[in-house]
PDB file of N, CA and C in Angstrom:
ATOM      1  N   UNK A 415      88.233 -37.355 146.046  1.00  0.00           N
ATOM      2  CA  UNK A 415      89.260 -37.921 146.906  1.00  0.00           C
ATOM      3  C   UNK A 415      89.926 -39.086 146.180  1.00  0.00           C
ATOM      4  N   UNK A 416      91.171 -39.284 146.498  1.00  0.00           N
ATOM      5  CA  UNK A 416      91.935 -40.375 145.909  1.00  0.00           C
ATOM      6  C   UNK A 416      92.550 -41.199 147.036  1.00  0.00           C
ATOM      7  N   UNK A 417      93.044 -42.401 146.742  1.00  0.00           N
ATOM      8  CA  UNK A 417      93.555 -43.287 147.778  1.00  0.00           C
ATOM      9  C   UNK A 417      94.653 -42.627 148.640  1.00  0.00           C
ATOM     10  N   UNK A 418      95.348 -41.683 148.112  1.00  0.00           N
ATOM     11  CA  UNK A 418      96.465 -41.059 148.886  1.00  0.00           C
ATOM     12  C   UNK A 418      95.943 -40.040 149.900  1.00  0.00           C
ATOM     13  N   UNK A 419      94.633 -39.808 149.884  1.00  0.00           N
ATOM     14  CA  UNK A 419      94.062 -38.765 150.789  1.00  0.00           C
ATOM     15  C   UNK A 419      93.799 -39.313 152.184  1.00  0.00           C
ATOM     16  N   UNK A 420      94.681 -40.031 152.764  1.00  0.00           N
ATOM     17  CA  UNK A 420      94.560 -40.516 154.159  1.00  0.00           C
ATOM     18  C   UNK A 420      94.452 -39.280 155.088  1.00  0.00           C
ATOM     19  N   UNK A 421      93.530 -39.390 156.049  1.00  0.00           N
ATOM     20  CA  UNK A 421      93.428 -38.298 157.024  1.00  0.00           C
ATOM     21  C   UNK A 421      92.727 -37.097 156.453  1.00  0.00           C
ATOM     22  N   UNK A 422      91.988 -37.258 155.382  1.00  0.00           N
ATOM     23  CA  UNK A 422      91.273 -36.097 154.773  1.00  0.00           C
ATOM     24  C   UNK A 422      89.827 -36.431 154.697  1.00  0.00           C
ATOM     25  N   UNK A 423      88.930 -35.402 154.749  1.00  0.00           N
ATOM     26  CA  UNK A 423      87.503 -35.577 154.753  1.00  0.00           C
ATOM     27  C   UNK A 423      86.870 -34.609 153.790  1.00  0.00           C
ATOM     28  N   UNK A 424      85.595 -34.887 153.488  1.00  0.00           N
ATOM     29  CA  UNK A 424      84.695 -33.977 152.770  1.00  0.00           C
ATOM     30  C   UNK A 424      83.560 -33.662 153.701  1.00  0.00           C
ATOM     31  N   UNK A 425      83.205 -32.390 153.789  1.00  0.00           N
ATOM     32  CA  UNK A 425      82.078 -31.944 154.609  1.00  0.00           C
ATOM     33  C   UNK A 425      81.121 -31.120 153.784  1.00  0.00           C
ATOM     34  N   UNK A 426      79.914 -30.911 154.256  1.00  0.00           N
ATOM     35  CA  UNK A 426      78.940 -30.169 153.535  1.00  0.00           C
ATOM     36  C   UNK A 426      79.192 -28.665 153.679  1.00  0.00           C
ATOM     37  N   UNK A 427      78.676 -27.918 152.735  1.00  0.00           N
ATOM     38  CA  UNK A 427      78.749 -26.455 152.790  1.00  0.00           C
ATOM     39  C   UNK A 427      78.065 -25.925 154.028  1.00  0.00           C
ATOM     40  N   UNK A 428      76.899 -26.520 154.381  1.00  0.00           N
ATOM     41  CA  UNK A 428      76.160 -26.074 155.581  1.00  0.00           C
ATOM     42  C   UNK A 428      76.986 -26.300 156.847  1.00  0.00           C
ATOM     43  N   UNK A 429      77.650 -27.425 156.956  1.00  0.00           N
ATOM     44  CA  UNK A 429      78.473 -27.726 158.127  1.00  0.00           C
ATOM     45  C   UNK A 429      79.666 -26.807 158.183  1.00  0.00           C
ATOM     46  N   UNK A 430      80.285 -26.544 157.039  1.00  0.00           N
ATOM     47  CA  UNK A 430      81.441 -25.631 156.966  1.00  0.00           C
ATOM     48  C   UNK A 430      81.013 -24.250 157.411  1.00  0.00           C
ATOM     49  N   UNK A 431      79.925 -23.730 156.884  1.00  0.00           N
ATOM     50  CA  UNK A 431      79.469 -22.379 157.230  1.00  0.00           C
ATOM     51  C   UNK A 431      79.106 -22.236 158.687  1.00  0.00           C
ATOM     52  N   UNK A 432      78.409 -23.248 159.193  1.00  0.00           N
ATOM     53  CA  UNK A 432      77.980 -23.269 160.603  1.00  0.00           C
ATOM     54  C   UNK A 432      79.154 -23.192 161.576  1.00  0.00           C
ATOM     55  N   UNK A 433      80.267 -23.789 161.185  1.00  0.00           N
ATOM     56  CA  UNK A 433      81.436 -23.929 162.018  1.00  0.00           C
ATOM     57  C   UNK A 433      82.617 -23.096 161.579  1.00  0.00           C
ATOM     58  N   UNK A 434      82.406 -22.204 160.604  1.00  0.00           N
ATOM     59  CA  UNK A 434      83.495 -21.351 160.090  1.00  0.00           C
ATOM     60  C   UNK A 434      84.676 -22.197 159.632  1.00  0.00           C
ATOM     61  N   UNK A 435      84.430 -23.237 158.857  1.00  0.00           N
ATOM     62  CA  UNK A 435      85.518 -24.144 158.397  1.00  0.00           C
ATOM     63  C   UNK A 435      85.706 -23.912 156.891  1.00  0.00           C
ATOM     64  N   UNK A 436      86.944 -24.204 156.452  1.00  0.00           N
ATOM     65  CA  UNK A 436      87.288 -24.045 155.026  1.00  0.00           C
ATOM     66  C   UNK A 436      88.212 -25.206 154.613  1.00  0.00           C
ATOM     67  N   UNK A 437      88.331 -25.389 153.319  1.00  0.00           N
ATOM     68  CA  UNK A 437      89.309 -26.365 152.764  1.00  0.00           C
ATOM     69  C   UNK A 437      90.715 -26.044 153.353  1.00  0.00           C
ATOM     70  N   UNK A 438      91.345 -27.090 153.808  1.00  0.00           N
ATOM     71  CA  UNK A 438      92.696 -26.934 154.423  1.00  0.00           C
ATOM     72  C   UNK A 438      92.675 -26.861 155.914  1.00  0.00           C
ATOM     73  N   UNK A 439      91.534 -26.518 156.532  1.00  0.00           N
ATOM     74  CA  UNK A 439      91.459 -26.539 157.987  1.00  0.00           C
ATOM     75  C   UNK A 439      91.566 -27.925 158.528  1.00  0.00           C
ATOM     76  N   UNK A 440      92.067 -28.008 159.747  1.00  0.00           N
ATOM     77  CA  UNK A 440      92.162 -29.316 160.478  1.00  0.00           C
ATOM     78  C   UNK A 440      91.231 -29.313 161.618  1.00  0.00           C
ATOM     79  N   UNK A 441      90.565 -30.432 161.838  1.00  0.00           N
ATOM     80  CA  UNK A 441      89.629 -30.577 162.974  1.00  0.00           C
ATOM     81  C   UNK A 441      89.931 -31.941 163.624  1.00  0.00           C
ATOM     82  N   UNK A 442      89.564 -32.078 164.864  1.00  0.00           N
ATOM     83  CA  UNK A 442      89.760 -33.336 165.583  1.00  0.00           C
ATOM     84  C   UNK A 442      88.397 -34.018 165.812  1.00  0.00           C
ATOM     85  N   UNK A 443      88.340 -35.255 165.430  1.00  0.00           N
ATOM     86  CA  UNK A 443      87.110 -36.053 165.557  1.00  0.00           C
ATOM     87  C   UNK A 443      87.330 -37.114 166.648  1.00  0.00           C
ATOM     88  N   UNK A 444      86.222 -37.536 167.256  1.00  0.00           N
ATOM     89  CA  UNK A 444      86.268 -38.658 168.193  1.00  0.00           C
ATOM     90  C   UNK A 444      85.096 -39.566 167.907  1.00  0.00           C
ATOM     91  N   UNK A 445      85.060 -40.730 168.554  1.00  0.00           N
ATOM     92  CA  UNK A 445      83.963 -41.634 168.323  1.00  0.00           C
ATOM     93  C   UNK A 445      82.740 -41.295 169.201  1.00  0.00           C
ATOM     94  N   UNK A 446      81.583 -41.836 168.794  1.00  0.00           N
ATOM     95  CA  UNK A 446      80.395 -41.548 169.558  1.00  0.00           C
ATOM     96  C   UNK A 446      79.386 -42.713 169.418  1.00  0.00           C
ATOM     97  N   UNK A 447      78.407 -42.739 170.271  1.00  0.00           N
ATOM     98  CA  UNK A 447      77.363 -43.698 170.190  1.00  0.00           C
ATOM     99  C   UNK A 447      76.057 -42.954 170.370  1.00  0.00           C
ATOM    100  N   UNK A 448      75.356 -42.761 169.267  1.00  0.00           N
ATOM    101  CA  UNK A 448      74.094 -41.996 169.308  1.00  0.00           C
ATOM    102  C   UNK A 448      73.054 -42.831 170.006  1.00  0.00           C
ATOM    103  N   UNK A 449      72.337 -42.147 170.929  1.00  0.00           N
ATOM    104  CA  UNK A 449      71.253 -42.820 171.629  1.00  0.00           C
ATOM    105  C   UNK A 449      70.273 -41.801 172.156  1.00  0.00           C
ATOM    106  N   UNK A 450      69.359 -42.269 172.928  1.00  0.00           N
ATOM    107  CA  UNK A 450      68.299 -41.384 173.489  1.00  0.00           C
ATOM    108  C   UNK A 450      68.301 -41.480 174.997  1.00  0.00           C
ATOM    109  N   UNK A 451      68.243 -40.330 175.649  1.00  0.00           N
ATOM    110  CA  UNK A 451      68.170 -40.291 177.096  1.00  0.00           C
ATOM    111  C   UNK A 451      66.955 -39.467 177.479  1.00  0.00           C
ATOM    112  N   UNK A 452      65.931 -40.084 177.970  1.00  0.00           N
ATOM    113  CA  UNK A 452      64.639 -39.436 178.292  1.00  0.00           C
ATOM    114  C   UNK A 452      64.090 -38.680 177.099  1.00  0.00           C
ATOM    115  N   UNK A 453      64.186 -39.294 175.908  1.00  0.00           N
ATOM    116  CA  UNK A 453      63.634 -38.656 174.679  1.00  0.00           C
ATOM    117  C   UNK A 453      64.493 -37.627 174.003  1.00  0.00           C
ATOM    118  N   UNK A 454      65.676 -37.405 174.584  1.00  0.00           N
ATOM    119  CA  UNK A 454      66.605 -36.433 173.999  1.00  0.00           C
ATOM    120  C   UNK A 454      67.782 -37.207 173.375  1.00  0.00           C
ATOM    121  N   UNK A 455      68.066 -36.923 172.079  1.00  0.00           N
ATOM    122  CA  UNK A 455      69.215 -37.542 171.434  1.00  0.00           C
ATOM    123  C   UNK A 455      70.524 -37.086 172.122  1.00  0.00           C
ATOM    124  N   UNK A 456      71.418 -38.052 172.393  1.00  0.00           N
ATOM    125  CA  UNK A 456      72.612 -37.722 173.062  1.00  0.00           C
ATOM    126  C   UNK A 456      73.727 -38.725 172.704  1.00  0.00           C
ATOM    127  N   UNK A 457      74.955 -38.391 173.019  1.00  0.00           N
ATOM    128  CA  UNK A 457      76.079 -39.286 172.854  1.00  0.00           C
ATOM    129  C   UNK A 457      76.164 -40.164 174.118  1.00  0.00           C
ATOM    130  N   UNK A 458      75.892 -41.440 173.964  1.00  0.00           N
ATOM    131  CA  UNK A 458      75.906 -42.364 175.130  1.00  0.00           C
ATOM    132  C   UNK A 458      77.329 -42.774 175.512  1.00  0.00           C
ATOM    133  N   UNK A 459      78.315 -42.512 174.691  1.00  0.00           N
ATOM    134  CA  UNK A 459      79.694 -42.882 175.001  1.00  0.00           C
ATOM    135  C   UNK A 459      80.320 -41.745 175.786  1.00  0.00           C
ATOM    136  N   UNK A 460      80.351 -41.894 177.104  1.00  0.00           N
ATOM    137  CA  UNK A 460      80.816 -40.834 177.975  1.00  0.00           C
ATOM    138  C   UNK A 460      82.312 -40.694 178.009  1.00  0.00           C
ATOM    139  N   UNK A 461      83.036 -41.847 177.957  1.00  0.00           N
ATOM    140  CA  UNK A 461      84.486 -41.813 177.993  1.00  0.00           C
ATOM    141  C   UNK A 461      85.041 -41.983 176.609  1.00  0.00           C
ATOM    142  N   UNK A 462      85.840 -41.052 176.160  1.00  0.00           N
ATOM    143  CA  UNK A 462      86.430 -41.061 174.863  1.00  0.00           C
ATOM    144  C   UNK A 462      87.881 -41.623 174.947  1.00  0.00           C
ATOM    145  N   UNK A 463      88.222 -42.484 174.005  1.00  0.00           N
ATOM    146  CA  UNK A 463      89.548 -43.076 174.016  1.00  0.00           C
ATOM    147  C   UNK A 463      90.261 -42.966 172.671  1.00  0.00           C
ATOM    148  N   UNK A 464      89.547 -42.465 171.668  1.00  0.00           N
ATOM    149  CA  UNK A 464      90.174 -42.359 170.332  1.00  0.00           C
ATOM    150  C   UNK A 464      89.889 -41.002 169.746  1.00  0.00           C
ATOM    151  N   UNK A 465      90.960 -40.370 169.203  1.00  0.00           N
ATOM    152  CA  UNK A 465      90.800 -39.056 168.586  1.00  0.00           C
ATOM    153  C   UNK A 465      91.618 -39.073 167.312  1.00  0.00           C
ATOM    154  N   UNK A 466      91.197 -38.350 166.309  1.00  0.00           N
ATOM    155  CA  UNK A 466      91.910 -38.283 165.065  1.00  0.00           C
ATOM    156  C   UNK A 466      91.778 -36.857 164.460  1.00  0.00           C
ATOM    157  N   UNK A 467      92.941 -36.293 164.179  1.00  0.00           N
ATOM    158  CA  UNK A 467      92.947 -34.977 163.535  1.00  0.00           C
ATOM    159  C   UNK A 467      92.943 -35.184 162.025  1.00  0.00           C
ATOM    160  N   UNK A 468      92.012 -34.572 161.342  1.00  0.00           N
ATOM    161  CA  UNK A 468      91.863 -34.704 159.886  1.00  0.00           C
ATOM    162  C   UNK A 468      91.831 -33.335 159.210  1.00  0.00           C
ATOM    163  N   UNK A 469      92.162 -33.357 157.941  1.00  0.00           N
ATOM    164  CA  UNK A 469      92.152 -32.122 157.151  1.00  0.00           C
ATOM    165  C   UNK A 469      90.956 -32.119 156.174  1.00  0.00           C
ATOM    166  N   UNK A 470      90.317 -30.964 156.079  1.00  0.00           N
ATOM    167  CA  UNK A 470      89.193 -30.818 155.160  1.00  0.00           C
ATOM    168  C   UNK A 470      89.741 -30.690 153.768  1.00  0.00           C
ATOM    169  N   UNK A 471      89.435 -31.699 152.940  1.00  0.00           N
ATOM    170  CA  UNK A 471      89.957 -31.717 151.530  1.00  0.00           C
ATOM    171  C   UNK A 471      88.987 -31.000 150.580  1.00  0.00           C
ATOM    172  N   UNK A 472      87.696 -31.063 150.921  1.00  0.00           N
ATOM    173  CA  UNK A 472      86.694 -30.475 150.017  1.00  0.00           C
ATOM    174  C   UNK A 472      85.388 -30.220 150.732  1.00  0.00           C
ATOM    175  N   UNK A 473      84.571 -29.407 150.085  1.00  0.00           N
ATOM    176  CA  UNK A 473      83.260 -29.063 150.643  1.00  0.00           C
ATOM    177  C   UNK A 473      82.242 -29.360 149.499  1.00  0.00           C
ATOM    178  N   UNK A 474      81.170 -30.100 149.881  1.00  0.00           N
ATOM    179  CA  UNK A 474      80.130 -30.426 148.922  1.00  0.00           C
ATOM    180  C   UNK A 474      78.833 -29.707 149.238  1.00  0.00           C
ATOM    181  N   UNK A 475      78.038 -29.587 148.194  1.00  0.00           N
ATOM    182  CA  UNK A 475      76.752 -28.903 148.343  1.00  0.00           C
ATOM    183  C   UNK A 475      75.651 -29.922 148.246  1.00  0.00           C
ATOM    184  N   UNK A 476      74.623 -29.825 149.089  1.00  0.00           N
ATOM    185  CA  UNK A 476      73.549 -30.800 149.155  1.00  0.00           C
ATOM    186  C   UNK A 476      72.443 -30.261 148.211  1.00  0.00           C
ATOM    187  N   UNK A 477      71.991 -31.093 147.292  1.00  0.00           N
ATOM    188  CA  UNK A 477      70.892 -30.741 146.377  1.00  0.00           C
ATOM    189  C   UNK A 477      69.616 -31.362 146.943  1.00  0.00           C
ATOM    190  N   UNK A 478      68.550 -30.618 146.928  1.00  0.00           N
ATOM    191  CA  UNK A 478      67.214 -31.133 147.325  1.00  0.00           C
ATOM    192  C   UNK A 478      67.203 -31.792 148.706  1.00  0.00           C
ATOM    193  N   UNK A 479      67.808 -31.123 149.661  1.00  0.00           N
ATOM    194  CA  UNK A 479      67.834 -31.637 151.041  1.00  0.00           C
ATOM    195  C   UNK A 479      66.437 -31.571 151.620  1.00  0.00           C
ATOM    196  N   UNK A 480      66.075 -32.608 152.398  1.00  0.00           N
ATOM    197  CA  UNK A 480      64.777 -32.558 153.098  1.00  0.00           C
ATOM    198  C   UNK A 480      65.124 -32.495 154.567  1.00  0.00           C
ATOM    199  N   UNK A 481      64.624 -31.500 155.198  1.00  0.00           N
ATOM    200  CA  UNK A 481      64.882 -31.261 156.650  1.00  0.00           C
ATOM    201  C   UNK A 481      63.850 -31.993 157.452  1.00  0.00           C
ATOM    202  N   UNK A 482      64.159 -33.174 157.920  1.00  0.00           N
ATOM    203  CA  UNK A 482      63.249 -33.963 158.738  1.00  0.00           C
ATOM    204  C   UNK A 482      63.533 -33.659 160.208  1.00  0.00           C
ATOM    205  N   UNK A 483      62.649 -32.968 160.872  1.00  0.00           N
ATOM    206  CA  UNK A 483      62.898 -32.542 162.257  1.00  0.00           C
ATOM    207  C   UNK A 483      62.950 -33.734 163.193  1.00  0.00           C
ATOM    208  N   UNK A 484      62.495 -34.881 162.758  1.00  0.00           N
ATOM    209  CA  UNK A 484      62.527 -36.058 163.640  1.00  0.00           C
ATOM    210  C   UNK A 484      63.915 -36.703 163.627  1.00  0.00           C
ATOM    211  N   UNK A 485      64.778 -36.370 162.670  1.00  0.00           N
ATOM    212  CA  UNK A 485      66.121 -36.950 162.639  1.00  0.00           C
ATOM    213  C   UNK A 485      66.980 -36.303 163.694  1.00  0.00           C
ATOM    214  N   UNK A 486      67.763 -37.128 164.399  1.00  0.00           N
ATOM    215  CA  UNK A 486      68.773 -36.516 165.293  1.00  0.00           C
ATOM    216  C   UNK A 486      69.825 -35.784 164.479  1.00  0.00           C
ATOM    217  N   UNK A 487      70.531 -34.845 165.093  1.00  0.00           N
ATOM    218  CA  UNK A 487      71.550 -34.078 164.421  1.00  0.00           C
ATOM    219  C   UNK A 487      72.546 -34.916 163.666  1.00  0.00           C
ATOM    220  N   UNK A 488      72.933 -36.038 164.225  1.00  0.00           N
ATOM    221  CA  UNK A 488      73.986 -36.905 163.602  1.00  0.00           C
ATOM    222  C   UNK A 488      73.434 -37.581 162.321  1.00  0.00           C
ATOM    223  N   UNK A 489      72.129 -37.616 162.143  1.00  0.00           N
ATOM    224  CA  UNK A 489      71.540 -38.279 160.954  1.00  0.00           C
ATOM    225  C   UNK A 489      71.173 -37.308 159.871  1.00  0.00           C
ATOM    226  N   UNK A 490      71.381 -36.011 160.094  1.00  0.00           N
ATOM    227  CA  UNK A 490      71.041 -35.004 159.067  1.00  0.00           C
ATOM    228  C   UNK A 490      72.071 -35.005 157.966  1.00  0.00           C
ATOM    229  N   UNK A 491      71.581 -34.844 156.749  1.00  0.00           N
ATOM    230  CA  UNK A 491      72.447 -34.943 155.549  1.00  0.00           C
ATOM    231  C   UNK A 491      73.610 -33.922 155.633  1.00  0.00           C
ATOM    232  N   UNK A 492      73.362 -32.765 156.160  1.00  0.00           N
ATOM    233  CA  UNK A 492      74.409 -31.727 156.224  1.00  0.00           C
ATOM    234  C   UNK A 492      75.518 -32.057 157.213  1.00  0.00           C
ATOM    235  N   UNK A 493      75.299 -33.073 158.055  1.00  0.00           N
ATOM    236  CA  UNK A 493      76.317 -33.463 159.002  1.00  0.00           C
ATOM    237  C   UNK A 493      77.108 -34.675 158.617  1.00  0.00           C
ATOM    238  N   UNK A 494      76.847 -35.238 157.378  1.00  0.00           N
ATOM    239  CA  UNK A 494      77.577 -36.403 156.892  1.00  0.00           C
ATOM    240  C   UNK A 494      79.037 -35.977 156.566  1.00  0.00           C
ATOM    241  N   UNK A 495      79.961 -36.781 157.001  1.00  0.00           N
ATOM    242  CA  UNK A 495      81.390 -36.595 156.743  1.00  0.00           C
ATOM    243  C   UNK A 495      81.877 -37.764 155.924  1.00  0.00           C
ATOM    244  N   UNK A 496      82.475 -37.475 154.773  1.00  0.00           N
ATOM    245  CA  UNK A 496      83.019 -38.541 153.909  1.00  0.00           C
ATOM    246  C   UNK A 496      84.544 -38.651 154.151  1.00  0.00           C
ATOM    247  N   UNK A 497      84.975 -39.906 154.322  1.00  0.00           N
ATOM    248  CA  UNK A 497      86.412 -40.155 154.546  1.00  0.00           C
ATOM    249  C   UNK A 497      86.772 -41.523 154.030  1.00  0.00           C
ATOM    250  N   UNK A 498      87.993 -41.927 154.180  1.00  0.00           N
ATOM    251  CA  UNK A 498      88.409 -43.317 153.860  1.00  0.00           C
ATOM    252  C   UNK A 498      88.050 -44.137 155.088  1.00  0.00           C
ATOM    253  N   UNK A 499      88.019 -45.483 154.914  1.00  0.00           N
ATOM    254  CA  UNK A 499      87.617 -46.338 156.007  1.00  0.00           C
ATOM    255  C   UNK A 499      88.660 -46.389 157.146  1.00  0.00           C
ATOM    256  N   UNK A 500      89.891 -46.017 156.817  1.00  0.00           N
ATOM    257  CA  UNK A 500      90.963 -46.024 157.911  1.00  0.00           C
ATOM    258  C   UNK A 500      90.605 -45.083 159.029  1.00  0.00           C
ATOM    259  N   UNK A 501      89.876 -43.991 158.744  1.00  0.00           N
ATOM    260  CA  UNK A 501      89.477 -43.069 159.802  1.00  0.00           C
ATOM    261  C   UNK A 501      88.580 -43.807 160.818  1.00  0.00           C
ATOM    262  N   UNK A 502      87.675 -44.646 160.333  1.00  0.00           N
ATOM    263  CA  UNK A 502      86.817 -45.372 161.257  1.00  0.00           C
ATOM    264  C   UNK A 502      87.616 -46.372 162.073  1.00  0.00           C
ATOM    265  N   UNK A 503      88.647 -46.993 161.507  1.00  0.00           N
ATOM    266  CA  UNK A 503      89.519 -47.899 162.250  1.00  0.00           C
ATOM    267  C   UNK A 503      90.231 -47.109 163.350  1.00  0.00           C
ATOM    268  N   UNK A 504      90.778 -45.938 162.996  1.00  0.00           N
ATOM    269  CA  UNK A 504      91.494 -45.113 163.926  1.00  0.00           C
ATOM    270  C   UNK A 504      90.628 -44.615 165.060  1.00  0.00           C
ATOM    271  N   UNK A 505      89.316 -44.453 164.796  1.00  0.00           N
ATOM    272  CA  UNK A 505      88.375 -43.988 165.809  1.00  0.00           C
ATOM    273  C   UNK A 505      87.736 -45.149 166.551  1.00  0.00           C
ATOM    274  N   UNK A 506      88.242 -46.379 166.320  1.00  0.00           N
ATOM    275  CA  UNK A 506      87.715 -47.565 166.969  1.00  0.00           C
ATOM    276  C   UNK A 506      86.235 -47.817 166.674  1.00  0.00           C
ATOM    277  N   UNK A 507      85.810 -47.444 165.458  1.00  0.00           N
ATOM    278  CA  UNK A 507      84.419 -47.626 165.019  1.00  0.00           C
ATOM    279  C   UNK A 507      84.324 -48.805 164.038  1.00  0.00           C
ATOM    280  N   UNK A 508      85.482 -49.333 163.596  1.00  0.00           N
ATOM    281  CA  UNK A 508      85.473 -50.400 162.610  1.00  0.00           C
ATOM    282  C   UNK A 508      86.761 -51.208 162.744  1.00  0.00           C
ATOM    283  N   UNK A 509      86.704 -52.498 162.445  1.00  0.00           N
ATOM    284  CA  UNK A 509      87.921 -53.357 162.498  1.00  0.00           C
ATOM    285  C   UNK A 509      88.684 -53.217 161.203  1.00  0.00           C
ATOM    286  N   UNK A 510      90.003 -53.295 161.309  1.00  0.00           N
ATOM    287  CA  UNK A 510      90.863 -53.268 160.112  1.00  0.00           C
ATOM    288  C   UNK A 510      90.479 -54.379 159.181  1.00  0.00           C
ATOM    289  N   UNK A 511      90.252 -54.100 157.929  1.00  0.00           N
ATOM    290  CA  UNK A 511      89.931 -55.105 156.923  1.00  0.00           C
ATOM    291  C   UNK A 511      88.484 -55.481 156.825  1.00  0.00           C
ATOM    292  N   UNK A 512      87.650 -54.968 157.730  1.00  0.00           N
ATOM    293  CA  UNK A 512      86.207 -55.258 157.713  1.00  0.00           C
ATOM    294  C   UNK A 512      85.481 -54.009 157.207  1.00  0.00           C
ATOM    295  N   UNK A 513      84.749 -54.142 156.155  1.00  0.00           N
ATOM    296  CA  UNK A 513      84.065 -52.984 155.582  1.00  0.00           C
ATOM    297  C   UNK A 513      82.564 -53.047 155.948  1.00  0.00           C
ATOM    298  N   UNK A 514      82.080 -51.992 156.578  1.00  0.00           N
ATOM    299  CA  UNK A 514      80.668 -51.834 156.835  1.00  0.00           C
ATOM    300  C   UNK A 514      80.218 -50.695 155.903  1.00  0.00           C
ATOM    301  N   UNK A 515      79.031 -50.853 155.329  1.00  0.00           N
ATOM    302  CA  UNK A 515      78.603 -49.789 154.440  1.00  0.00           C
ATOM    303  C   UNK A 515      77.232 -49.285 154.886  1.00  0.00           C
ATOM    304  N   UNK A 516      76.917 -48.131 154.397  1.00  0.00           N
ATOM    305  CA  UNK A 516      75.618 -47.462 154.756  1.00  0.00           C
ATOM    306  C   UNK A 516      75.040 -46.968 153.482  1.00  0.00           C
ATOM    307  N   UNK A 517      73.783 -47.343 153.257  1.00  0.00           N
ATOM    308  CA  UNK A 517      73.060 -46.807 152.097  1.00  0.00           C
ATOM    309  C   UNK A 517      72.268 -45.602 152.548  1.00  0.00           C
ATOM    310  N   UNK A 518      72.381 -44.522 151.854  1.00  0.00           N
ATOM    311  CA  UNK A 518      71.719 -43.309 152.201  1.00  0.00           C
ATOM    312  C   UNK A 518      70.613 -43.053 151.175  1.00  0.00           C
ATOM    313  N   UNK A 519      69.385 -43.015 151.604  1.00  0.00           N
ATOM    314  CA  UNK A 519      68.255 -42.823 150.623  1.00  0.00           C
ATOM    315  C   UNK A 519      68.340 -41.475 149.947  1.00  0.00           C
TER     316      UNK A 519
END
């Protein structure tokens, strides 16, 4: 991806295959708050106020993935979506000009 790729994402091959997605397809994303309700992982954000339609720019393959059954779906490597930080701002997950980062082991 390059700086001009606003509104574009990279998804895993597993996610693409599971959802019949391909490069060039457009999908709509919204914000979420992962939590637990009686021991079941769920989205605790019931009312949605931000949506963003993005285009799949590329599909990546995961090498040496470890399937940890204890991880919620949102934390699984195959469900990681790579984008520019503006997508997080548009989805009200991040403030403009403030960078939050995540280290993935």
